[in-house]
XYZ file of C-alpha atoms in Angstrom:
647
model
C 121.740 96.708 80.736
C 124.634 98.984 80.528
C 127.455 96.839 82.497
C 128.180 95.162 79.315
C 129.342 99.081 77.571
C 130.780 99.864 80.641
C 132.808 96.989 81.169
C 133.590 97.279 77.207
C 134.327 100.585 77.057
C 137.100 100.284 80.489
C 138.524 97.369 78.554
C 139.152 99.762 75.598
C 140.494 102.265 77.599
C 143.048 99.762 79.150
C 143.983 98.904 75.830
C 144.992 102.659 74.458
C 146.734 103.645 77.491
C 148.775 99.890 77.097
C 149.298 99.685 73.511
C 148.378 102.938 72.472
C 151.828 103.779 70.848
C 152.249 100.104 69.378
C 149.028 99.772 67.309
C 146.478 100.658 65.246
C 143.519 102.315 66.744
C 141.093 100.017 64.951
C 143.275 96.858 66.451
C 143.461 98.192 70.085
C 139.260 97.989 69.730
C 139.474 94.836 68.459
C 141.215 93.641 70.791
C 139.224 95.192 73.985
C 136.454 93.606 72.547
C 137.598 90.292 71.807
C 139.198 90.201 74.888
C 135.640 90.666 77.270
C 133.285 90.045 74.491
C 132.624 86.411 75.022
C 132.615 86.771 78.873
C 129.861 89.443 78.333
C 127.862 87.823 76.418
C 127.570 84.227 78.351
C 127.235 86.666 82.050
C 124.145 88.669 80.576
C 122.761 84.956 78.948
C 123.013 83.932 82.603
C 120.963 87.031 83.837
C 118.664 86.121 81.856
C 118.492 82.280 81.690
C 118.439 83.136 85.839
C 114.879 84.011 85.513
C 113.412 80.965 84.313
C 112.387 80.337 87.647
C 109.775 83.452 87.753
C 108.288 81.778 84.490
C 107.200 79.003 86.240
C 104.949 80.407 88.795
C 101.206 79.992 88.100
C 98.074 81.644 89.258
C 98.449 84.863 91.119
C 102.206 85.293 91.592
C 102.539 84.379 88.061
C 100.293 87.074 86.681
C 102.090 89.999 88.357
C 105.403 89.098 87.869
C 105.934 87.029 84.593
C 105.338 90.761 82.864
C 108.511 91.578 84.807
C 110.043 88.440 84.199
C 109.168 89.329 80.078
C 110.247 92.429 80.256
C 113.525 91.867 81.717
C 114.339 88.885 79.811
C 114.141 90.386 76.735
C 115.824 93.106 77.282
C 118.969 91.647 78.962
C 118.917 89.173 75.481
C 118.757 92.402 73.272
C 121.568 93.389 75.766
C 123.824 90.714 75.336
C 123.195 90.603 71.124
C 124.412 94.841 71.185
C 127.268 93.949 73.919
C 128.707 91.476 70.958
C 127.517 93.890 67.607
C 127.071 97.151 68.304
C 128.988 98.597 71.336
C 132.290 97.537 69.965
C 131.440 99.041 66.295
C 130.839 102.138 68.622
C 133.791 102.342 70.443
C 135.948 102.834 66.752
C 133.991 105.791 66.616
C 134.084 107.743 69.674
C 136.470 106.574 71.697
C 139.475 108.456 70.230
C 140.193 110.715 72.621
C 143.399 110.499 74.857
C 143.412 108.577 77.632
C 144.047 109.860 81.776
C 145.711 106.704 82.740
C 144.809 105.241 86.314
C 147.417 106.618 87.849
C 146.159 110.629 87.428
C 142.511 109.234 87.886
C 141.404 110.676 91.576
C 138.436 108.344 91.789
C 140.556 104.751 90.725
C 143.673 106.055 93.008
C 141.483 106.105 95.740
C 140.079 102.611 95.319
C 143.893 101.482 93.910
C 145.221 102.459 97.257
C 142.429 100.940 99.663
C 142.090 97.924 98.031
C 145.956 97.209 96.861
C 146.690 96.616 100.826
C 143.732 94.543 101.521
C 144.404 92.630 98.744
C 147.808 91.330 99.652
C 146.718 91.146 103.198
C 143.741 88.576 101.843
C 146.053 86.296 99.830
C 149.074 86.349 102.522
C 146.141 85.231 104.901
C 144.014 82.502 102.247
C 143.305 80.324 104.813
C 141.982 83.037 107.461
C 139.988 84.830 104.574
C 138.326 81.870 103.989
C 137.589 80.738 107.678
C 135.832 84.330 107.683
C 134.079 83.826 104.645
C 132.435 80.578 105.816
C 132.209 82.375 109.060
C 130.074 85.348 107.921
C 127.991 82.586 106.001
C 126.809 80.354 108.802
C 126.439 84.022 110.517
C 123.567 84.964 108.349
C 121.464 82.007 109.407
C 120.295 83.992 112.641
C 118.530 86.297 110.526
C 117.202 84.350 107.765
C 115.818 81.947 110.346
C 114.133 85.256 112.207
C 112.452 85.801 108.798
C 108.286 85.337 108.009
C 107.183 84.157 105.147
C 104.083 84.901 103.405
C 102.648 84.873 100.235
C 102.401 88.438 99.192
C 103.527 91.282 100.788
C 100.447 93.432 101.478
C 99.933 96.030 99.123
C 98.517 99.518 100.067
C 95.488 100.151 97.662
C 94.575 103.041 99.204
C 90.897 102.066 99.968
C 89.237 99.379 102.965
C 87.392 96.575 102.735
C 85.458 96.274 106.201
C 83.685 92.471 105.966
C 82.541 91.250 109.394
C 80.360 88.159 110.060
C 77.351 87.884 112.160
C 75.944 84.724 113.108
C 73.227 82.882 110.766
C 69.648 83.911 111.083
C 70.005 87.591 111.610
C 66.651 89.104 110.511
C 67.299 91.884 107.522
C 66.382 94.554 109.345
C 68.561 93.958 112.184
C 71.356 93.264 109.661
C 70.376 97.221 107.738
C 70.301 98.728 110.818
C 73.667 97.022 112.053
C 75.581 98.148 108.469
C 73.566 101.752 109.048
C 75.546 101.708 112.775
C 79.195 100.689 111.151
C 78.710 103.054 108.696
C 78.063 105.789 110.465
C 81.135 105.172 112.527
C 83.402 104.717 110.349
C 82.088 107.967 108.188
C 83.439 109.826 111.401
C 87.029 109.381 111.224
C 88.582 112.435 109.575
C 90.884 110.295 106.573
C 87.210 108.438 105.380
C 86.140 109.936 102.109
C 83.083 107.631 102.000
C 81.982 104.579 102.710
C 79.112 102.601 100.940
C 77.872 99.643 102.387
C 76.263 95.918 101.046
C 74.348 93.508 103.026
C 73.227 89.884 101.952
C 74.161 88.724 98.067
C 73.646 90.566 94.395
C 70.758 89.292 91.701
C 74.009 86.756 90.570
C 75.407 83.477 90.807
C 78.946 85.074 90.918
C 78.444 86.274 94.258
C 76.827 84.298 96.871
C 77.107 86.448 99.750
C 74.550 85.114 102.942
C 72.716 88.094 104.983
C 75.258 87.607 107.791
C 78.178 88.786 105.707
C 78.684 92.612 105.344
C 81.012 94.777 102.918
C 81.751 98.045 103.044
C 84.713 99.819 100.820
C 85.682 102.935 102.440
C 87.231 105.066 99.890
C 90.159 107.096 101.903
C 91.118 110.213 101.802
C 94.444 111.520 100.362
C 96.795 112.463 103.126
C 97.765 115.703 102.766
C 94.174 116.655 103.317
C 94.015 115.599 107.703
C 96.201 115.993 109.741
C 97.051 112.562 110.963
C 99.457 110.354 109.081
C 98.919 106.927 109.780
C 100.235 104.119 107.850
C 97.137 101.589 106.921
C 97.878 99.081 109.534
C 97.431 102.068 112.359
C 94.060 103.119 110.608
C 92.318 99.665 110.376
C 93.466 99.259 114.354
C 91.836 102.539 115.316
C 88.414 101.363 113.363
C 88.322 97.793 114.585
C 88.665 99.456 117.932
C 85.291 102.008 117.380
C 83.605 99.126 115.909
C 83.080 96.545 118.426
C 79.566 94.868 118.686
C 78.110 91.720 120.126
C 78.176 88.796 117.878
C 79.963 90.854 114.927
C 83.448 89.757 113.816
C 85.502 91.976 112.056
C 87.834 91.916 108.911
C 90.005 94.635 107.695
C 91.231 94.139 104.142
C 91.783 95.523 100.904
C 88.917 95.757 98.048
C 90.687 94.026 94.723
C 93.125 91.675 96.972
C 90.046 90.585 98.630
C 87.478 89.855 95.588
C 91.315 87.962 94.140
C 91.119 85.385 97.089
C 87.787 84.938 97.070
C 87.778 84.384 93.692
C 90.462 81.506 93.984
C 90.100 80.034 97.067
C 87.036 81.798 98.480
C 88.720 82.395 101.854
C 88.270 86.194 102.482
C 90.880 86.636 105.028
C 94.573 85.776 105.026
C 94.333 82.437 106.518
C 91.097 80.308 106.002
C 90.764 76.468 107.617
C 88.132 74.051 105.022
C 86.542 71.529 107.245
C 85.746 68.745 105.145
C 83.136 65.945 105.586
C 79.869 63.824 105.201
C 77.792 65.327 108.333
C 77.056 69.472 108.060
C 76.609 68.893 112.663
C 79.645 68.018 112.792
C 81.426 69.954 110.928
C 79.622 72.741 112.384
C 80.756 71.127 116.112
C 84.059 70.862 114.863
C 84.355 74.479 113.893
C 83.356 75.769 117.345
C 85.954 73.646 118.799
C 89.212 75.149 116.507
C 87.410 78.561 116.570
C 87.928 78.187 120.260
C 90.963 76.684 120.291
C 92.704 79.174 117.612
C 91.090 82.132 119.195
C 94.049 81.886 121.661
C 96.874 81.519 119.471
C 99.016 84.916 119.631
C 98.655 86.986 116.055
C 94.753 86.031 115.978
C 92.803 89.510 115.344
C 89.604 87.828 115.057
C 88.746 84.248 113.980
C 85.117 83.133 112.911
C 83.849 79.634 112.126
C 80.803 79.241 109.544
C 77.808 77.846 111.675
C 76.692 75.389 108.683
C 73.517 74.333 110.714
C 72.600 77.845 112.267
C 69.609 78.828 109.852
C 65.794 78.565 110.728
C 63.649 78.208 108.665
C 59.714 77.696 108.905
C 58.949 74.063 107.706
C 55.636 72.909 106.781
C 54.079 69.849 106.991
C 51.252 68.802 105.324
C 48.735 66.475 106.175
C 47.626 64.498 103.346
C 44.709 63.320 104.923
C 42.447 66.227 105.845
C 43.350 67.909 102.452
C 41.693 64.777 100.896
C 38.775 65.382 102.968
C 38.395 69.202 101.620
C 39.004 67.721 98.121
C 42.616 69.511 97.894
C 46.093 68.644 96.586
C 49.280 69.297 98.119
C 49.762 71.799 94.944
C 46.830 73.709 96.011
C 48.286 74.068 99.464
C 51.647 74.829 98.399
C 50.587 78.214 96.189
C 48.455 79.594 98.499
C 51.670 79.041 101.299
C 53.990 80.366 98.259
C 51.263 83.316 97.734
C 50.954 84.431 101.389
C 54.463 84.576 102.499
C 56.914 84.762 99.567
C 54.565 85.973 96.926
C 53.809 85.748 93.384
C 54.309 87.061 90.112
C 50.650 87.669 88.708
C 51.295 89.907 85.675
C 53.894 92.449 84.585
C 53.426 96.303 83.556
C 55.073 97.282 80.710
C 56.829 100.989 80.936
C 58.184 102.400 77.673
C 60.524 99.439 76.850
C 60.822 98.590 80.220
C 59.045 95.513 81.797
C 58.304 95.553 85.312
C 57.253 92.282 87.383
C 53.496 92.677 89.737
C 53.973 90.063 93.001
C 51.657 89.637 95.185
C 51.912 88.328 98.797
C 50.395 89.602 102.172
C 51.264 92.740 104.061
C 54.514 92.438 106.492
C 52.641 92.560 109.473
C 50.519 89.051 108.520
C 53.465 87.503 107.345
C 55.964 88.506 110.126
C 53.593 86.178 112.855
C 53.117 82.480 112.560
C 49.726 82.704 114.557
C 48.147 84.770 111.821
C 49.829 82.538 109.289
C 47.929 80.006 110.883
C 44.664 81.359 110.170
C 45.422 81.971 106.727
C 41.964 80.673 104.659
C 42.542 77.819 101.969
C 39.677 77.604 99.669
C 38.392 74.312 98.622
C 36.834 73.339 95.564
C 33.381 73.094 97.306
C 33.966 76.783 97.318
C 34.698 76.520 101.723
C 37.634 78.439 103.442
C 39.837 76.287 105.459
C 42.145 77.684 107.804
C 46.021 76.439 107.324
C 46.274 75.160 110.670
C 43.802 72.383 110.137
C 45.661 71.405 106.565
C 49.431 71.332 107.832
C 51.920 71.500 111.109
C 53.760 74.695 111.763
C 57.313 73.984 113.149
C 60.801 76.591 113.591
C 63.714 74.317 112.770
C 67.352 74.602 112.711
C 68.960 74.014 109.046
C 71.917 74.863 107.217
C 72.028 78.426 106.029
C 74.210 77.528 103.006
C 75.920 74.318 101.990
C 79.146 74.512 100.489
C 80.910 71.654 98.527
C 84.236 71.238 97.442
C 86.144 68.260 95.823
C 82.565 66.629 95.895
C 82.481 66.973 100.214
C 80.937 69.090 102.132
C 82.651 71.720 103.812
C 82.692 74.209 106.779
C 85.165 77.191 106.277
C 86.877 79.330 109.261
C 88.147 82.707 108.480
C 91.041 83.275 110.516
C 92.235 87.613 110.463
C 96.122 88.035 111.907
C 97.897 91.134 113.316
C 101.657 91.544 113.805
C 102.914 88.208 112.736
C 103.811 86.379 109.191
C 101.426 83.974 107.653
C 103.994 81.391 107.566
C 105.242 81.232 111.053
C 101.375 81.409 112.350
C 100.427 78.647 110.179
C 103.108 76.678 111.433
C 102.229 77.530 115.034
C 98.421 76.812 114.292
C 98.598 73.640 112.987
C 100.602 71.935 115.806
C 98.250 73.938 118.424
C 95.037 72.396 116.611
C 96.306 68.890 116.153
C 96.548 68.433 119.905
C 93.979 70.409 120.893
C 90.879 69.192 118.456
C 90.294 65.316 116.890
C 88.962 64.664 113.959
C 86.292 61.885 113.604
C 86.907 58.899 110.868
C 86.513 60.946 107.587
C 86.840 64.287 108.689
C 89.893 66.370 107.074
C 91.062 70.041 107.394
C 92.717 71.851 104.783
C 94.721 75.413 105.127
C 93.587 78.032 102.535
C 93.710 81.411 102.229
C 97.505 82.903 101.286
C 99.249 80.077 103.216
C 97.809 77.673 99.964
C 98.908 80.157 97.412
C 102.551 79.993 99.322
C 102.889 75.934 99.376
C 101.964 76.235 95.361
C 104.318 78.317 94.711
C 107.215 76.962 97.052
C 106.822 73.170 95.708
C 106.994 74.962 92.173
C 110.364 76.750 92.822
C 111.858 74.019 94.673
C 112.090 72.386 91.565
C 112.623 74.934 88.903
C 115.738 76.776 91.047
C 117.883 73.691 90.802
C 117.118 73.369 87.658
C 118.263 77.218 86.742
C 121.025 76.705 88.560
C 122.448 73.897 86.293
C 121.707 75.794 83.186
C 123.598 78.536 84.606
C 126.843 76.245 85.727
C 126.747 74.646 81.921
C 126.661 78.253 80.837
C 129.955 78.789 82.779
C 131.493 75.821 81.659
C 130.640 76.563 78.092
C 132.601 80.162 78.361
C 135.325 78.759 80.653
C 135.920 75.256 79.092
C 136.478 74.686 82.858
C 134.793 72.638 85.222
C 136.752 74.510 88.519
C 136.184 78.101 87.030
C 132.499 77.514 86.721
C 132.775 76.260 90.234
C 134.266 79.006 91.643
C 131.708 81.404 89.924
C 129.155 79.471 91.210
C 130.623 78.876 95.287
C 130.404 82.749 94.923
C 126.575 82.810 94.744
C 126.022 82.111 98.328
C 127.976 85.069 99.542
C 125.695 86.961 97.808
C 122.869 86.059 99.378
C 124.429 87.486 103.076
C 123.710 90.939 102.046
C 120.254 90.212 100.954
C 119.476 88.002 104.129
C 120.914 90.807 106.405
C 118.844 93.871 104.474
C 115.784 91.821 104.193
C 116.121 91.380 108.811
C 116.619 95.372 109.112
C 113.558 96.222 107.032
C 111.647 93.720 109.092
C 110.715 92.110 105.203
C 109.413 88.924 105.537
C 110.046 86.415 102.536
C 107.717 85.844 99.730
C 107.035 85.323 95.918
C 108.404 88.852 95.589
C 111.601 88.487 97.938
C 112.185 85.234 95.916
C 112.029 86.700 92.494
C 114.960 89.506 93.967
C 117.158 86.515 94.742
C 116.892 85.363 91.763
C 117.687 88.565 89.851
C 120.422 88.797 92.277
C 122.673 84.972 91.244
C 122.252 86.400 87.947
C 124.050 89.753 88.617
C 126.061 87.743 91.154
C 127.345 85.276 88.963
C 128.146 88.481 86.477
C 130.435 90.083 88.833
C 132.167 86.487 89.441
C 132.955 86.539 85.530
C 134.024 89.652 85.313
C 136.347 89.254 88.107
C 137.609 85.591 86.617
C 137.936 87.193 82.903
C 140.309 89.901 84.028
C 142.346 87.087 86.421
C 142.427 85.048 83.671
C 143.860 87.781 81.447
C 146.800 88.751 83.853
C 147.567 85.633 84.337
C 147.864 84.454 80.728
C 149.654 87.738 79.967
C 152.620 87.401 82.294
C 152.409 83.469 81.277
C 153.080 84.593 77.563
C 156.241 86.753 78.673
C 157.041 83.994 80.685
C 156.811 85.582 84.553
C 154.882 83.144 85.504
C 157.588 80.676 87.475
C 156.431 81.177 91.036
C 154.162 81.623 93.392
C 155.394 85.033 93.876
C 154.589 85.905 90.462
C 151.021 84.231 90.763
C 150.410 86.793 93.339
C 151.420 89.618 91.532
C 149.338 88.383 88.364
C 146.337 88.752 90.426
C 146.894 91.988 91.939
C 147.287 93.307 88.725
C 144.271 91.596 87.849
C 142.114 92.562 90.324
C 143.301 95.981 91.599
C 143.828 97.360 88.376
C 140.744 96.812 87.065
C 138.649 97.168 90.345
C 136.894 100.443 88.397
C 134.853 98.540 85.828
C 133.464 96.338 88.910
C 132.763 99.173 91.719
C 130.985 101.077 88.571
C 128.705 97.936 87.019
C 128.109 97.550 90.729
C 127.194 101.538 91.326
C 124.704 101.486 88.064
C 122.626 98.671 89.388
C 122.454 100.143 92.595
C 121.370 103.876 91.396
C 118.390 102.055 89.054
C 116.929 100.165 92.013
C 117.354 103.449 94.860
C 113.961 105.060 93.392
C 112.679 101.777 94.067
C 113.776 101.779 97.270
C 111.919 105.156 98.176
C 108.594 104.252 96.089
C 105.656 105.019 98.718
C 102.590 104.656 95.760
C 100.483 101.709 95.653
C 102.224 98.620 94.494
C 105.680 99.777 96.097
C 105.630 97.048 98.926
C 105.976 94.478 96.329
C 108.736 96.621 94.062
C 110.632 97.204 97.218
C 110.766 93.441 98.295
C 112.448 92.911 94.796
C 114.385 95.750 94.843
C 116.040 94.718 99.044
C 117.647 91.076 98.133
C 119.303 93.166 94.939
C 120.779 96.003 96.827
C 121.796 94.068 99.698
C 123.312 91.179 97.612
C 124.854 93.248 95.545
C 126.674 95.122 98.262
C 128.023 91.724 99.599
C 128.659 89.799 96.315
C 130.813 92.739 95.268
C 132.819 93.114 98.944
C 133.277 89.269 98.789
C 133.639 88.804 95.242
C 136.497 91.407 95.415
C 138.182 88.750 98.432
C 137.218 85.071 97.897
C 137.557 84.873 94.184
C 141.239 86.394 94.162
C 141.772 84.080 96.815
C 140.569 81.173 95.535
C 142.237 81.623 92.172
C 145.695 81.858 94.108
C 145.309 78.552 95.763
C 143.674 76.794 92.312
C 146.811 78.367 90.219
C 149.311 77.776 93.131
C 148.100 73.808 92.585
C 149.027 74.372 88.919
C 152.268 75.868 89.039
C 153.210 72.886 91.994
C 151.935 70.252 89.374
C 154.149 71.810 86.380
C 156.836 71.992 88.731
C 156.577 68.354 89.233
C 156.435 67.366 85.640
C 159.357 69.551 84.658
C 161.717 67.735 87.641
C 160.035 64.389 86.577
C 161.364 65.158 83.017
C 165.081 66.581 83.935
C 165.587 63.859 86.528
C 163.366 60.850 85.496
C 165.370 58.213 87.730
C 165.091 60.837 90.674
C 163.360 60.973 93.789
């Protein structure tokens, strides 16, 4: 927000130590502003027209960052309104103080004297600087193709989520005294606070946990209080190591990022695989077969497939004929069934205001064996006790222990957990391994959830709404310029940029996401800034020595831009240097919600650094060849005119 005063206030100072003996204080601020006014205005309309991409994400991305993409839009609009109004009202007032031309300035003869060579080693050499340019550009894809890509970096919430899966029909006290068993191990690691523990679902429809599915949130400890320091990912690998039982897979996550996915896509861990289709056996075949088969591909922690059709259940049948002997209907059987084993509700007690249901059913012990359920009596109307046996068939039968339906099919979910590797690039890798290795019967479809999902949304979103902000931003340029090849050569600029980013991004060991995305696309906009500031101050120099007419050569072209570029390279290093102090905190951020601010923050910095190096070469050098065209062209037309019948 402040490039516009600084860039401003330089252009003032520029001014007073040119014309300060020739005019009027209040003209020399008139015409500083005036002069970079215009150009300020359309490069911080750009900044901000540049994040129209960020509006257009949906869902999850779009929640977190279209606050940020508010936020900064507005304020970069107020900023280009008080660029235009205010700062040059301003500048009348306080900037009356004598001037240290550039000259006596330590800091600008420093950069005056290492740049002022390069410079006119750059446009002796166009055609090399150029070749290195393009050079350096097809450099950086090694890196960017070494990149992952995921959804969302993983933030650090500073609590667990522990959610393995047992297989279907684990009794409930085998499944208590299995989360009493985890919990106590995990209680003895010295950075758990507590943990608390939930087996089975809650008395609501929002959360239809089965009894093989276990949570526990382990609340951490802050680290200054062990002795330890391990990041998160070190942590969960030490307590998936302790905890390693029979038949149990394990999940490490995080409590709200978990409860998010769920929520959405219902796939608890980072990649998920729907089986869709008409028959619950085979879908339940099928997932054994890519459970096996994806088991094996490197980056799997732990991979689990949902048995659909792994429930028993006791079925009974009954026989319609002997209860018509006793005089019974099937009603009669089916309450004192519903009475002995699941029980009912025969009255309530009230408490105070409190109202408290009374069920009745029999005793654990006569419920817990099917040879005593047998003899359970059935009394007749007659006033006789009939055993059950002799009324209906007793029979243990395999079932399904949910059913889940989605896009009116029924479906079979795998939960797939990953260590060391992107989501992207394992996705990728997954699907060609599971194509060869497992066919699908006629009507049988799989579908990859989880993060990958969220990623395709949000990648078929941008890769229409970044072209789009990228014309806007060219007819932006054109509107300021009034020139198709200066808008081009702001805009061949904006890949450069992205080298810096790329390169940053591959040292980190980043991989790209929503939030790396959103940091490119702050960066064109500060990109294309620098590419107008650099073209305003060309354009000035040029017209300048135009208007005293020393503008007859190439010669003179040349020295037009070094004027142009080295004498005003303070205003760029410092626009540059303020962007780059604001995101350095960001940088160091280690609290929750950092990851994310620091995979905006990397593209920026490392964008910036190479937008500004390459900005301060290619533009200059383009400009020389574009004007060089120019002055050949008006040399034609002025022999064409002396000499008309001439060769």
């Amino acid at each position: 927000m402040v490039d516009a005063s600084v860039v401003m206030v330089e252009n003032a100072h520029k001014h007073l130590e040119r014309y300060g003996d020739t005019k009027s204080h209040a003209a020399i601020m008139l015409d500083a502003a005036r002069g970079v006014g215009p150009a300020l205005f359309y490069s911080l309309l750009i900044i901000t027209v540049s994040f129209l991409p960020v509006f257009s994400l949906t869902e999850q991305s779009g929640r977190l960052f279209k606050p940020l993409a508010y936020t900064k839009t507005f304020a970069m609009a107020a900023s280009a309104v008080l660029a235009i109004t205010i700062v040059p009202v301003l500048m009348t007032f306080f900037i009356r103080q004598r001037i240290l031309p550039e000259a006596r300035n330590p800091l600008s003869r420093f950069f005056i004297r290492v740049y002022h060579p390069f410079i006119r080693l750059v446009l002796r050499w166009r055609k090399i600087t150029l070749l290195l340019a393009v050079i350096m550009l097809a450099v950086t894809i090694y890196p960017l193709s070494r990149l992952g890509s995921e959804f969302m970096p993983p933030l650090n919430e500073g609590d667990f989520l522990y959610m393995p899966t047992t297989l279907p029909g684990i009794s409930i006290t085998k499944a208590k005294e299995l989360l009493q068993q985890t919990d106590k191990i995990i209680q003895r690691f010295p950075e758990v606070l507590t943990t608390h523990g939930k087996i089975g679902r809650a008395e609501t429809a929002t959360d239809p946990a089965p009894l093989s599915m276990i949570e526990t949130t382990i609340t951490l400890r802050p680290k200054v209080e062990y002795e330890r320091y391990l990041t998160m990912q070190e942590l969960a690998d030490d307590l998936d190591r302790a905890i390693q039982f029979p038949g149990l897979t394990n999940a490490w996550t995080m409590p709200i990022k978990t409860r998010i996915d769920m929520l959405s896509t219902g796939i608890k861990t980072p990649v998920g695989i729907k089986l869709m289709g008409p028959d619950l056996d085979v879908l339940s075949d099928l997932g054994a077969q890519i459970e096996a088969v994806v088991r094996d591909i490197p980056g799997t922690l732990s991979v689990y497939a949902e048995r659909v059709t792994g429930g028993n259940y006791l079925d009974f049948t009954i026989d319609r004929t002997q209860i018509a002997r006793y005089g019974l209907t099937v009603g009669d059987v089916q309450d004192v069934i519903m009475i002995a084993i699941g029980g009912m509700n025969v009255t309530f007690t009230v408490e105070g205001l409190e109202r408290y249901p009374v069920n009745l059913r029999y005793s654990r012990e006569l419920r817990d064996d099917i040879d005593r359920l047998k003899r359970v009596l059935v009394p007749t109307p007659a006033g006789a006790q009939v055993p059950l046996i002799q009324l209906a068939d007793f029979a243990i039968r395999k079932g399904a222990a949910s059913i889940k339906s989605e896009n009116s099919r029924q479906t079979a979910w795998i939960y797939v957990d990953l260590k060391g590797i992107d989501v992207g690039s394992y996705v990728r890798r997954a699907m060609a391994i599971v194509d060869r290795g497992v066919e699908l019967p006629q009507g049988y479809s799989i579908v990859w959830s989880g993060q990958f999902e969220y990623m395709e949304k949000a990648r078929r979103t941008l890769r229409v709404i970044v072209p789009v902000t990228l014309v806007l931003i060219f007819l932006l340029l054109y509107l300021h310029f009034h020139s198709v090849t200066e808008a081009m050569i702001v805009m061949a600029s904006l890949p450069f940029a992205l080298v810096g980013g790329v390169w940053l991004l591959y040292v980190l060991d980043y991989n790209l996401s929503v939030a790396v995305v959103v940091g490119f696309i702050a960066l064109a906009g500060l990109a294309a800034e620098t590419g107008v500031v650099m073209l305003v101050y060309l354009d000035e120099s040029y017209q300048h020595r135009q208007t005293e007419g020393r503008m007859s050569s190439p010669a003179d072209l040349q020295d037009a831009i070094i004027e142009g570029a080295v004498d005003r390279v303070r205003p760029k290093l410092m626009t540059v240097s303020t962007t780059l102090i604001g995101l350095l905190p960001v940088m160091w951020g280690t609290e929750s919600g950092s990851e994310v601010m620091k995979r905006i923050a990397a593209p920026m910095v490392g964008g910036l650094v190479s937008s500004t190096i390459l900005t301060l070469v290619i533009i200059p050098v383009v400009y020389d060849i574009w004007k060089r065209l120019v002055l050949y062209r008006r040399a034609r037309r002025r022999v064409r005119a002396l000499a008309p019948d001439g060769p």
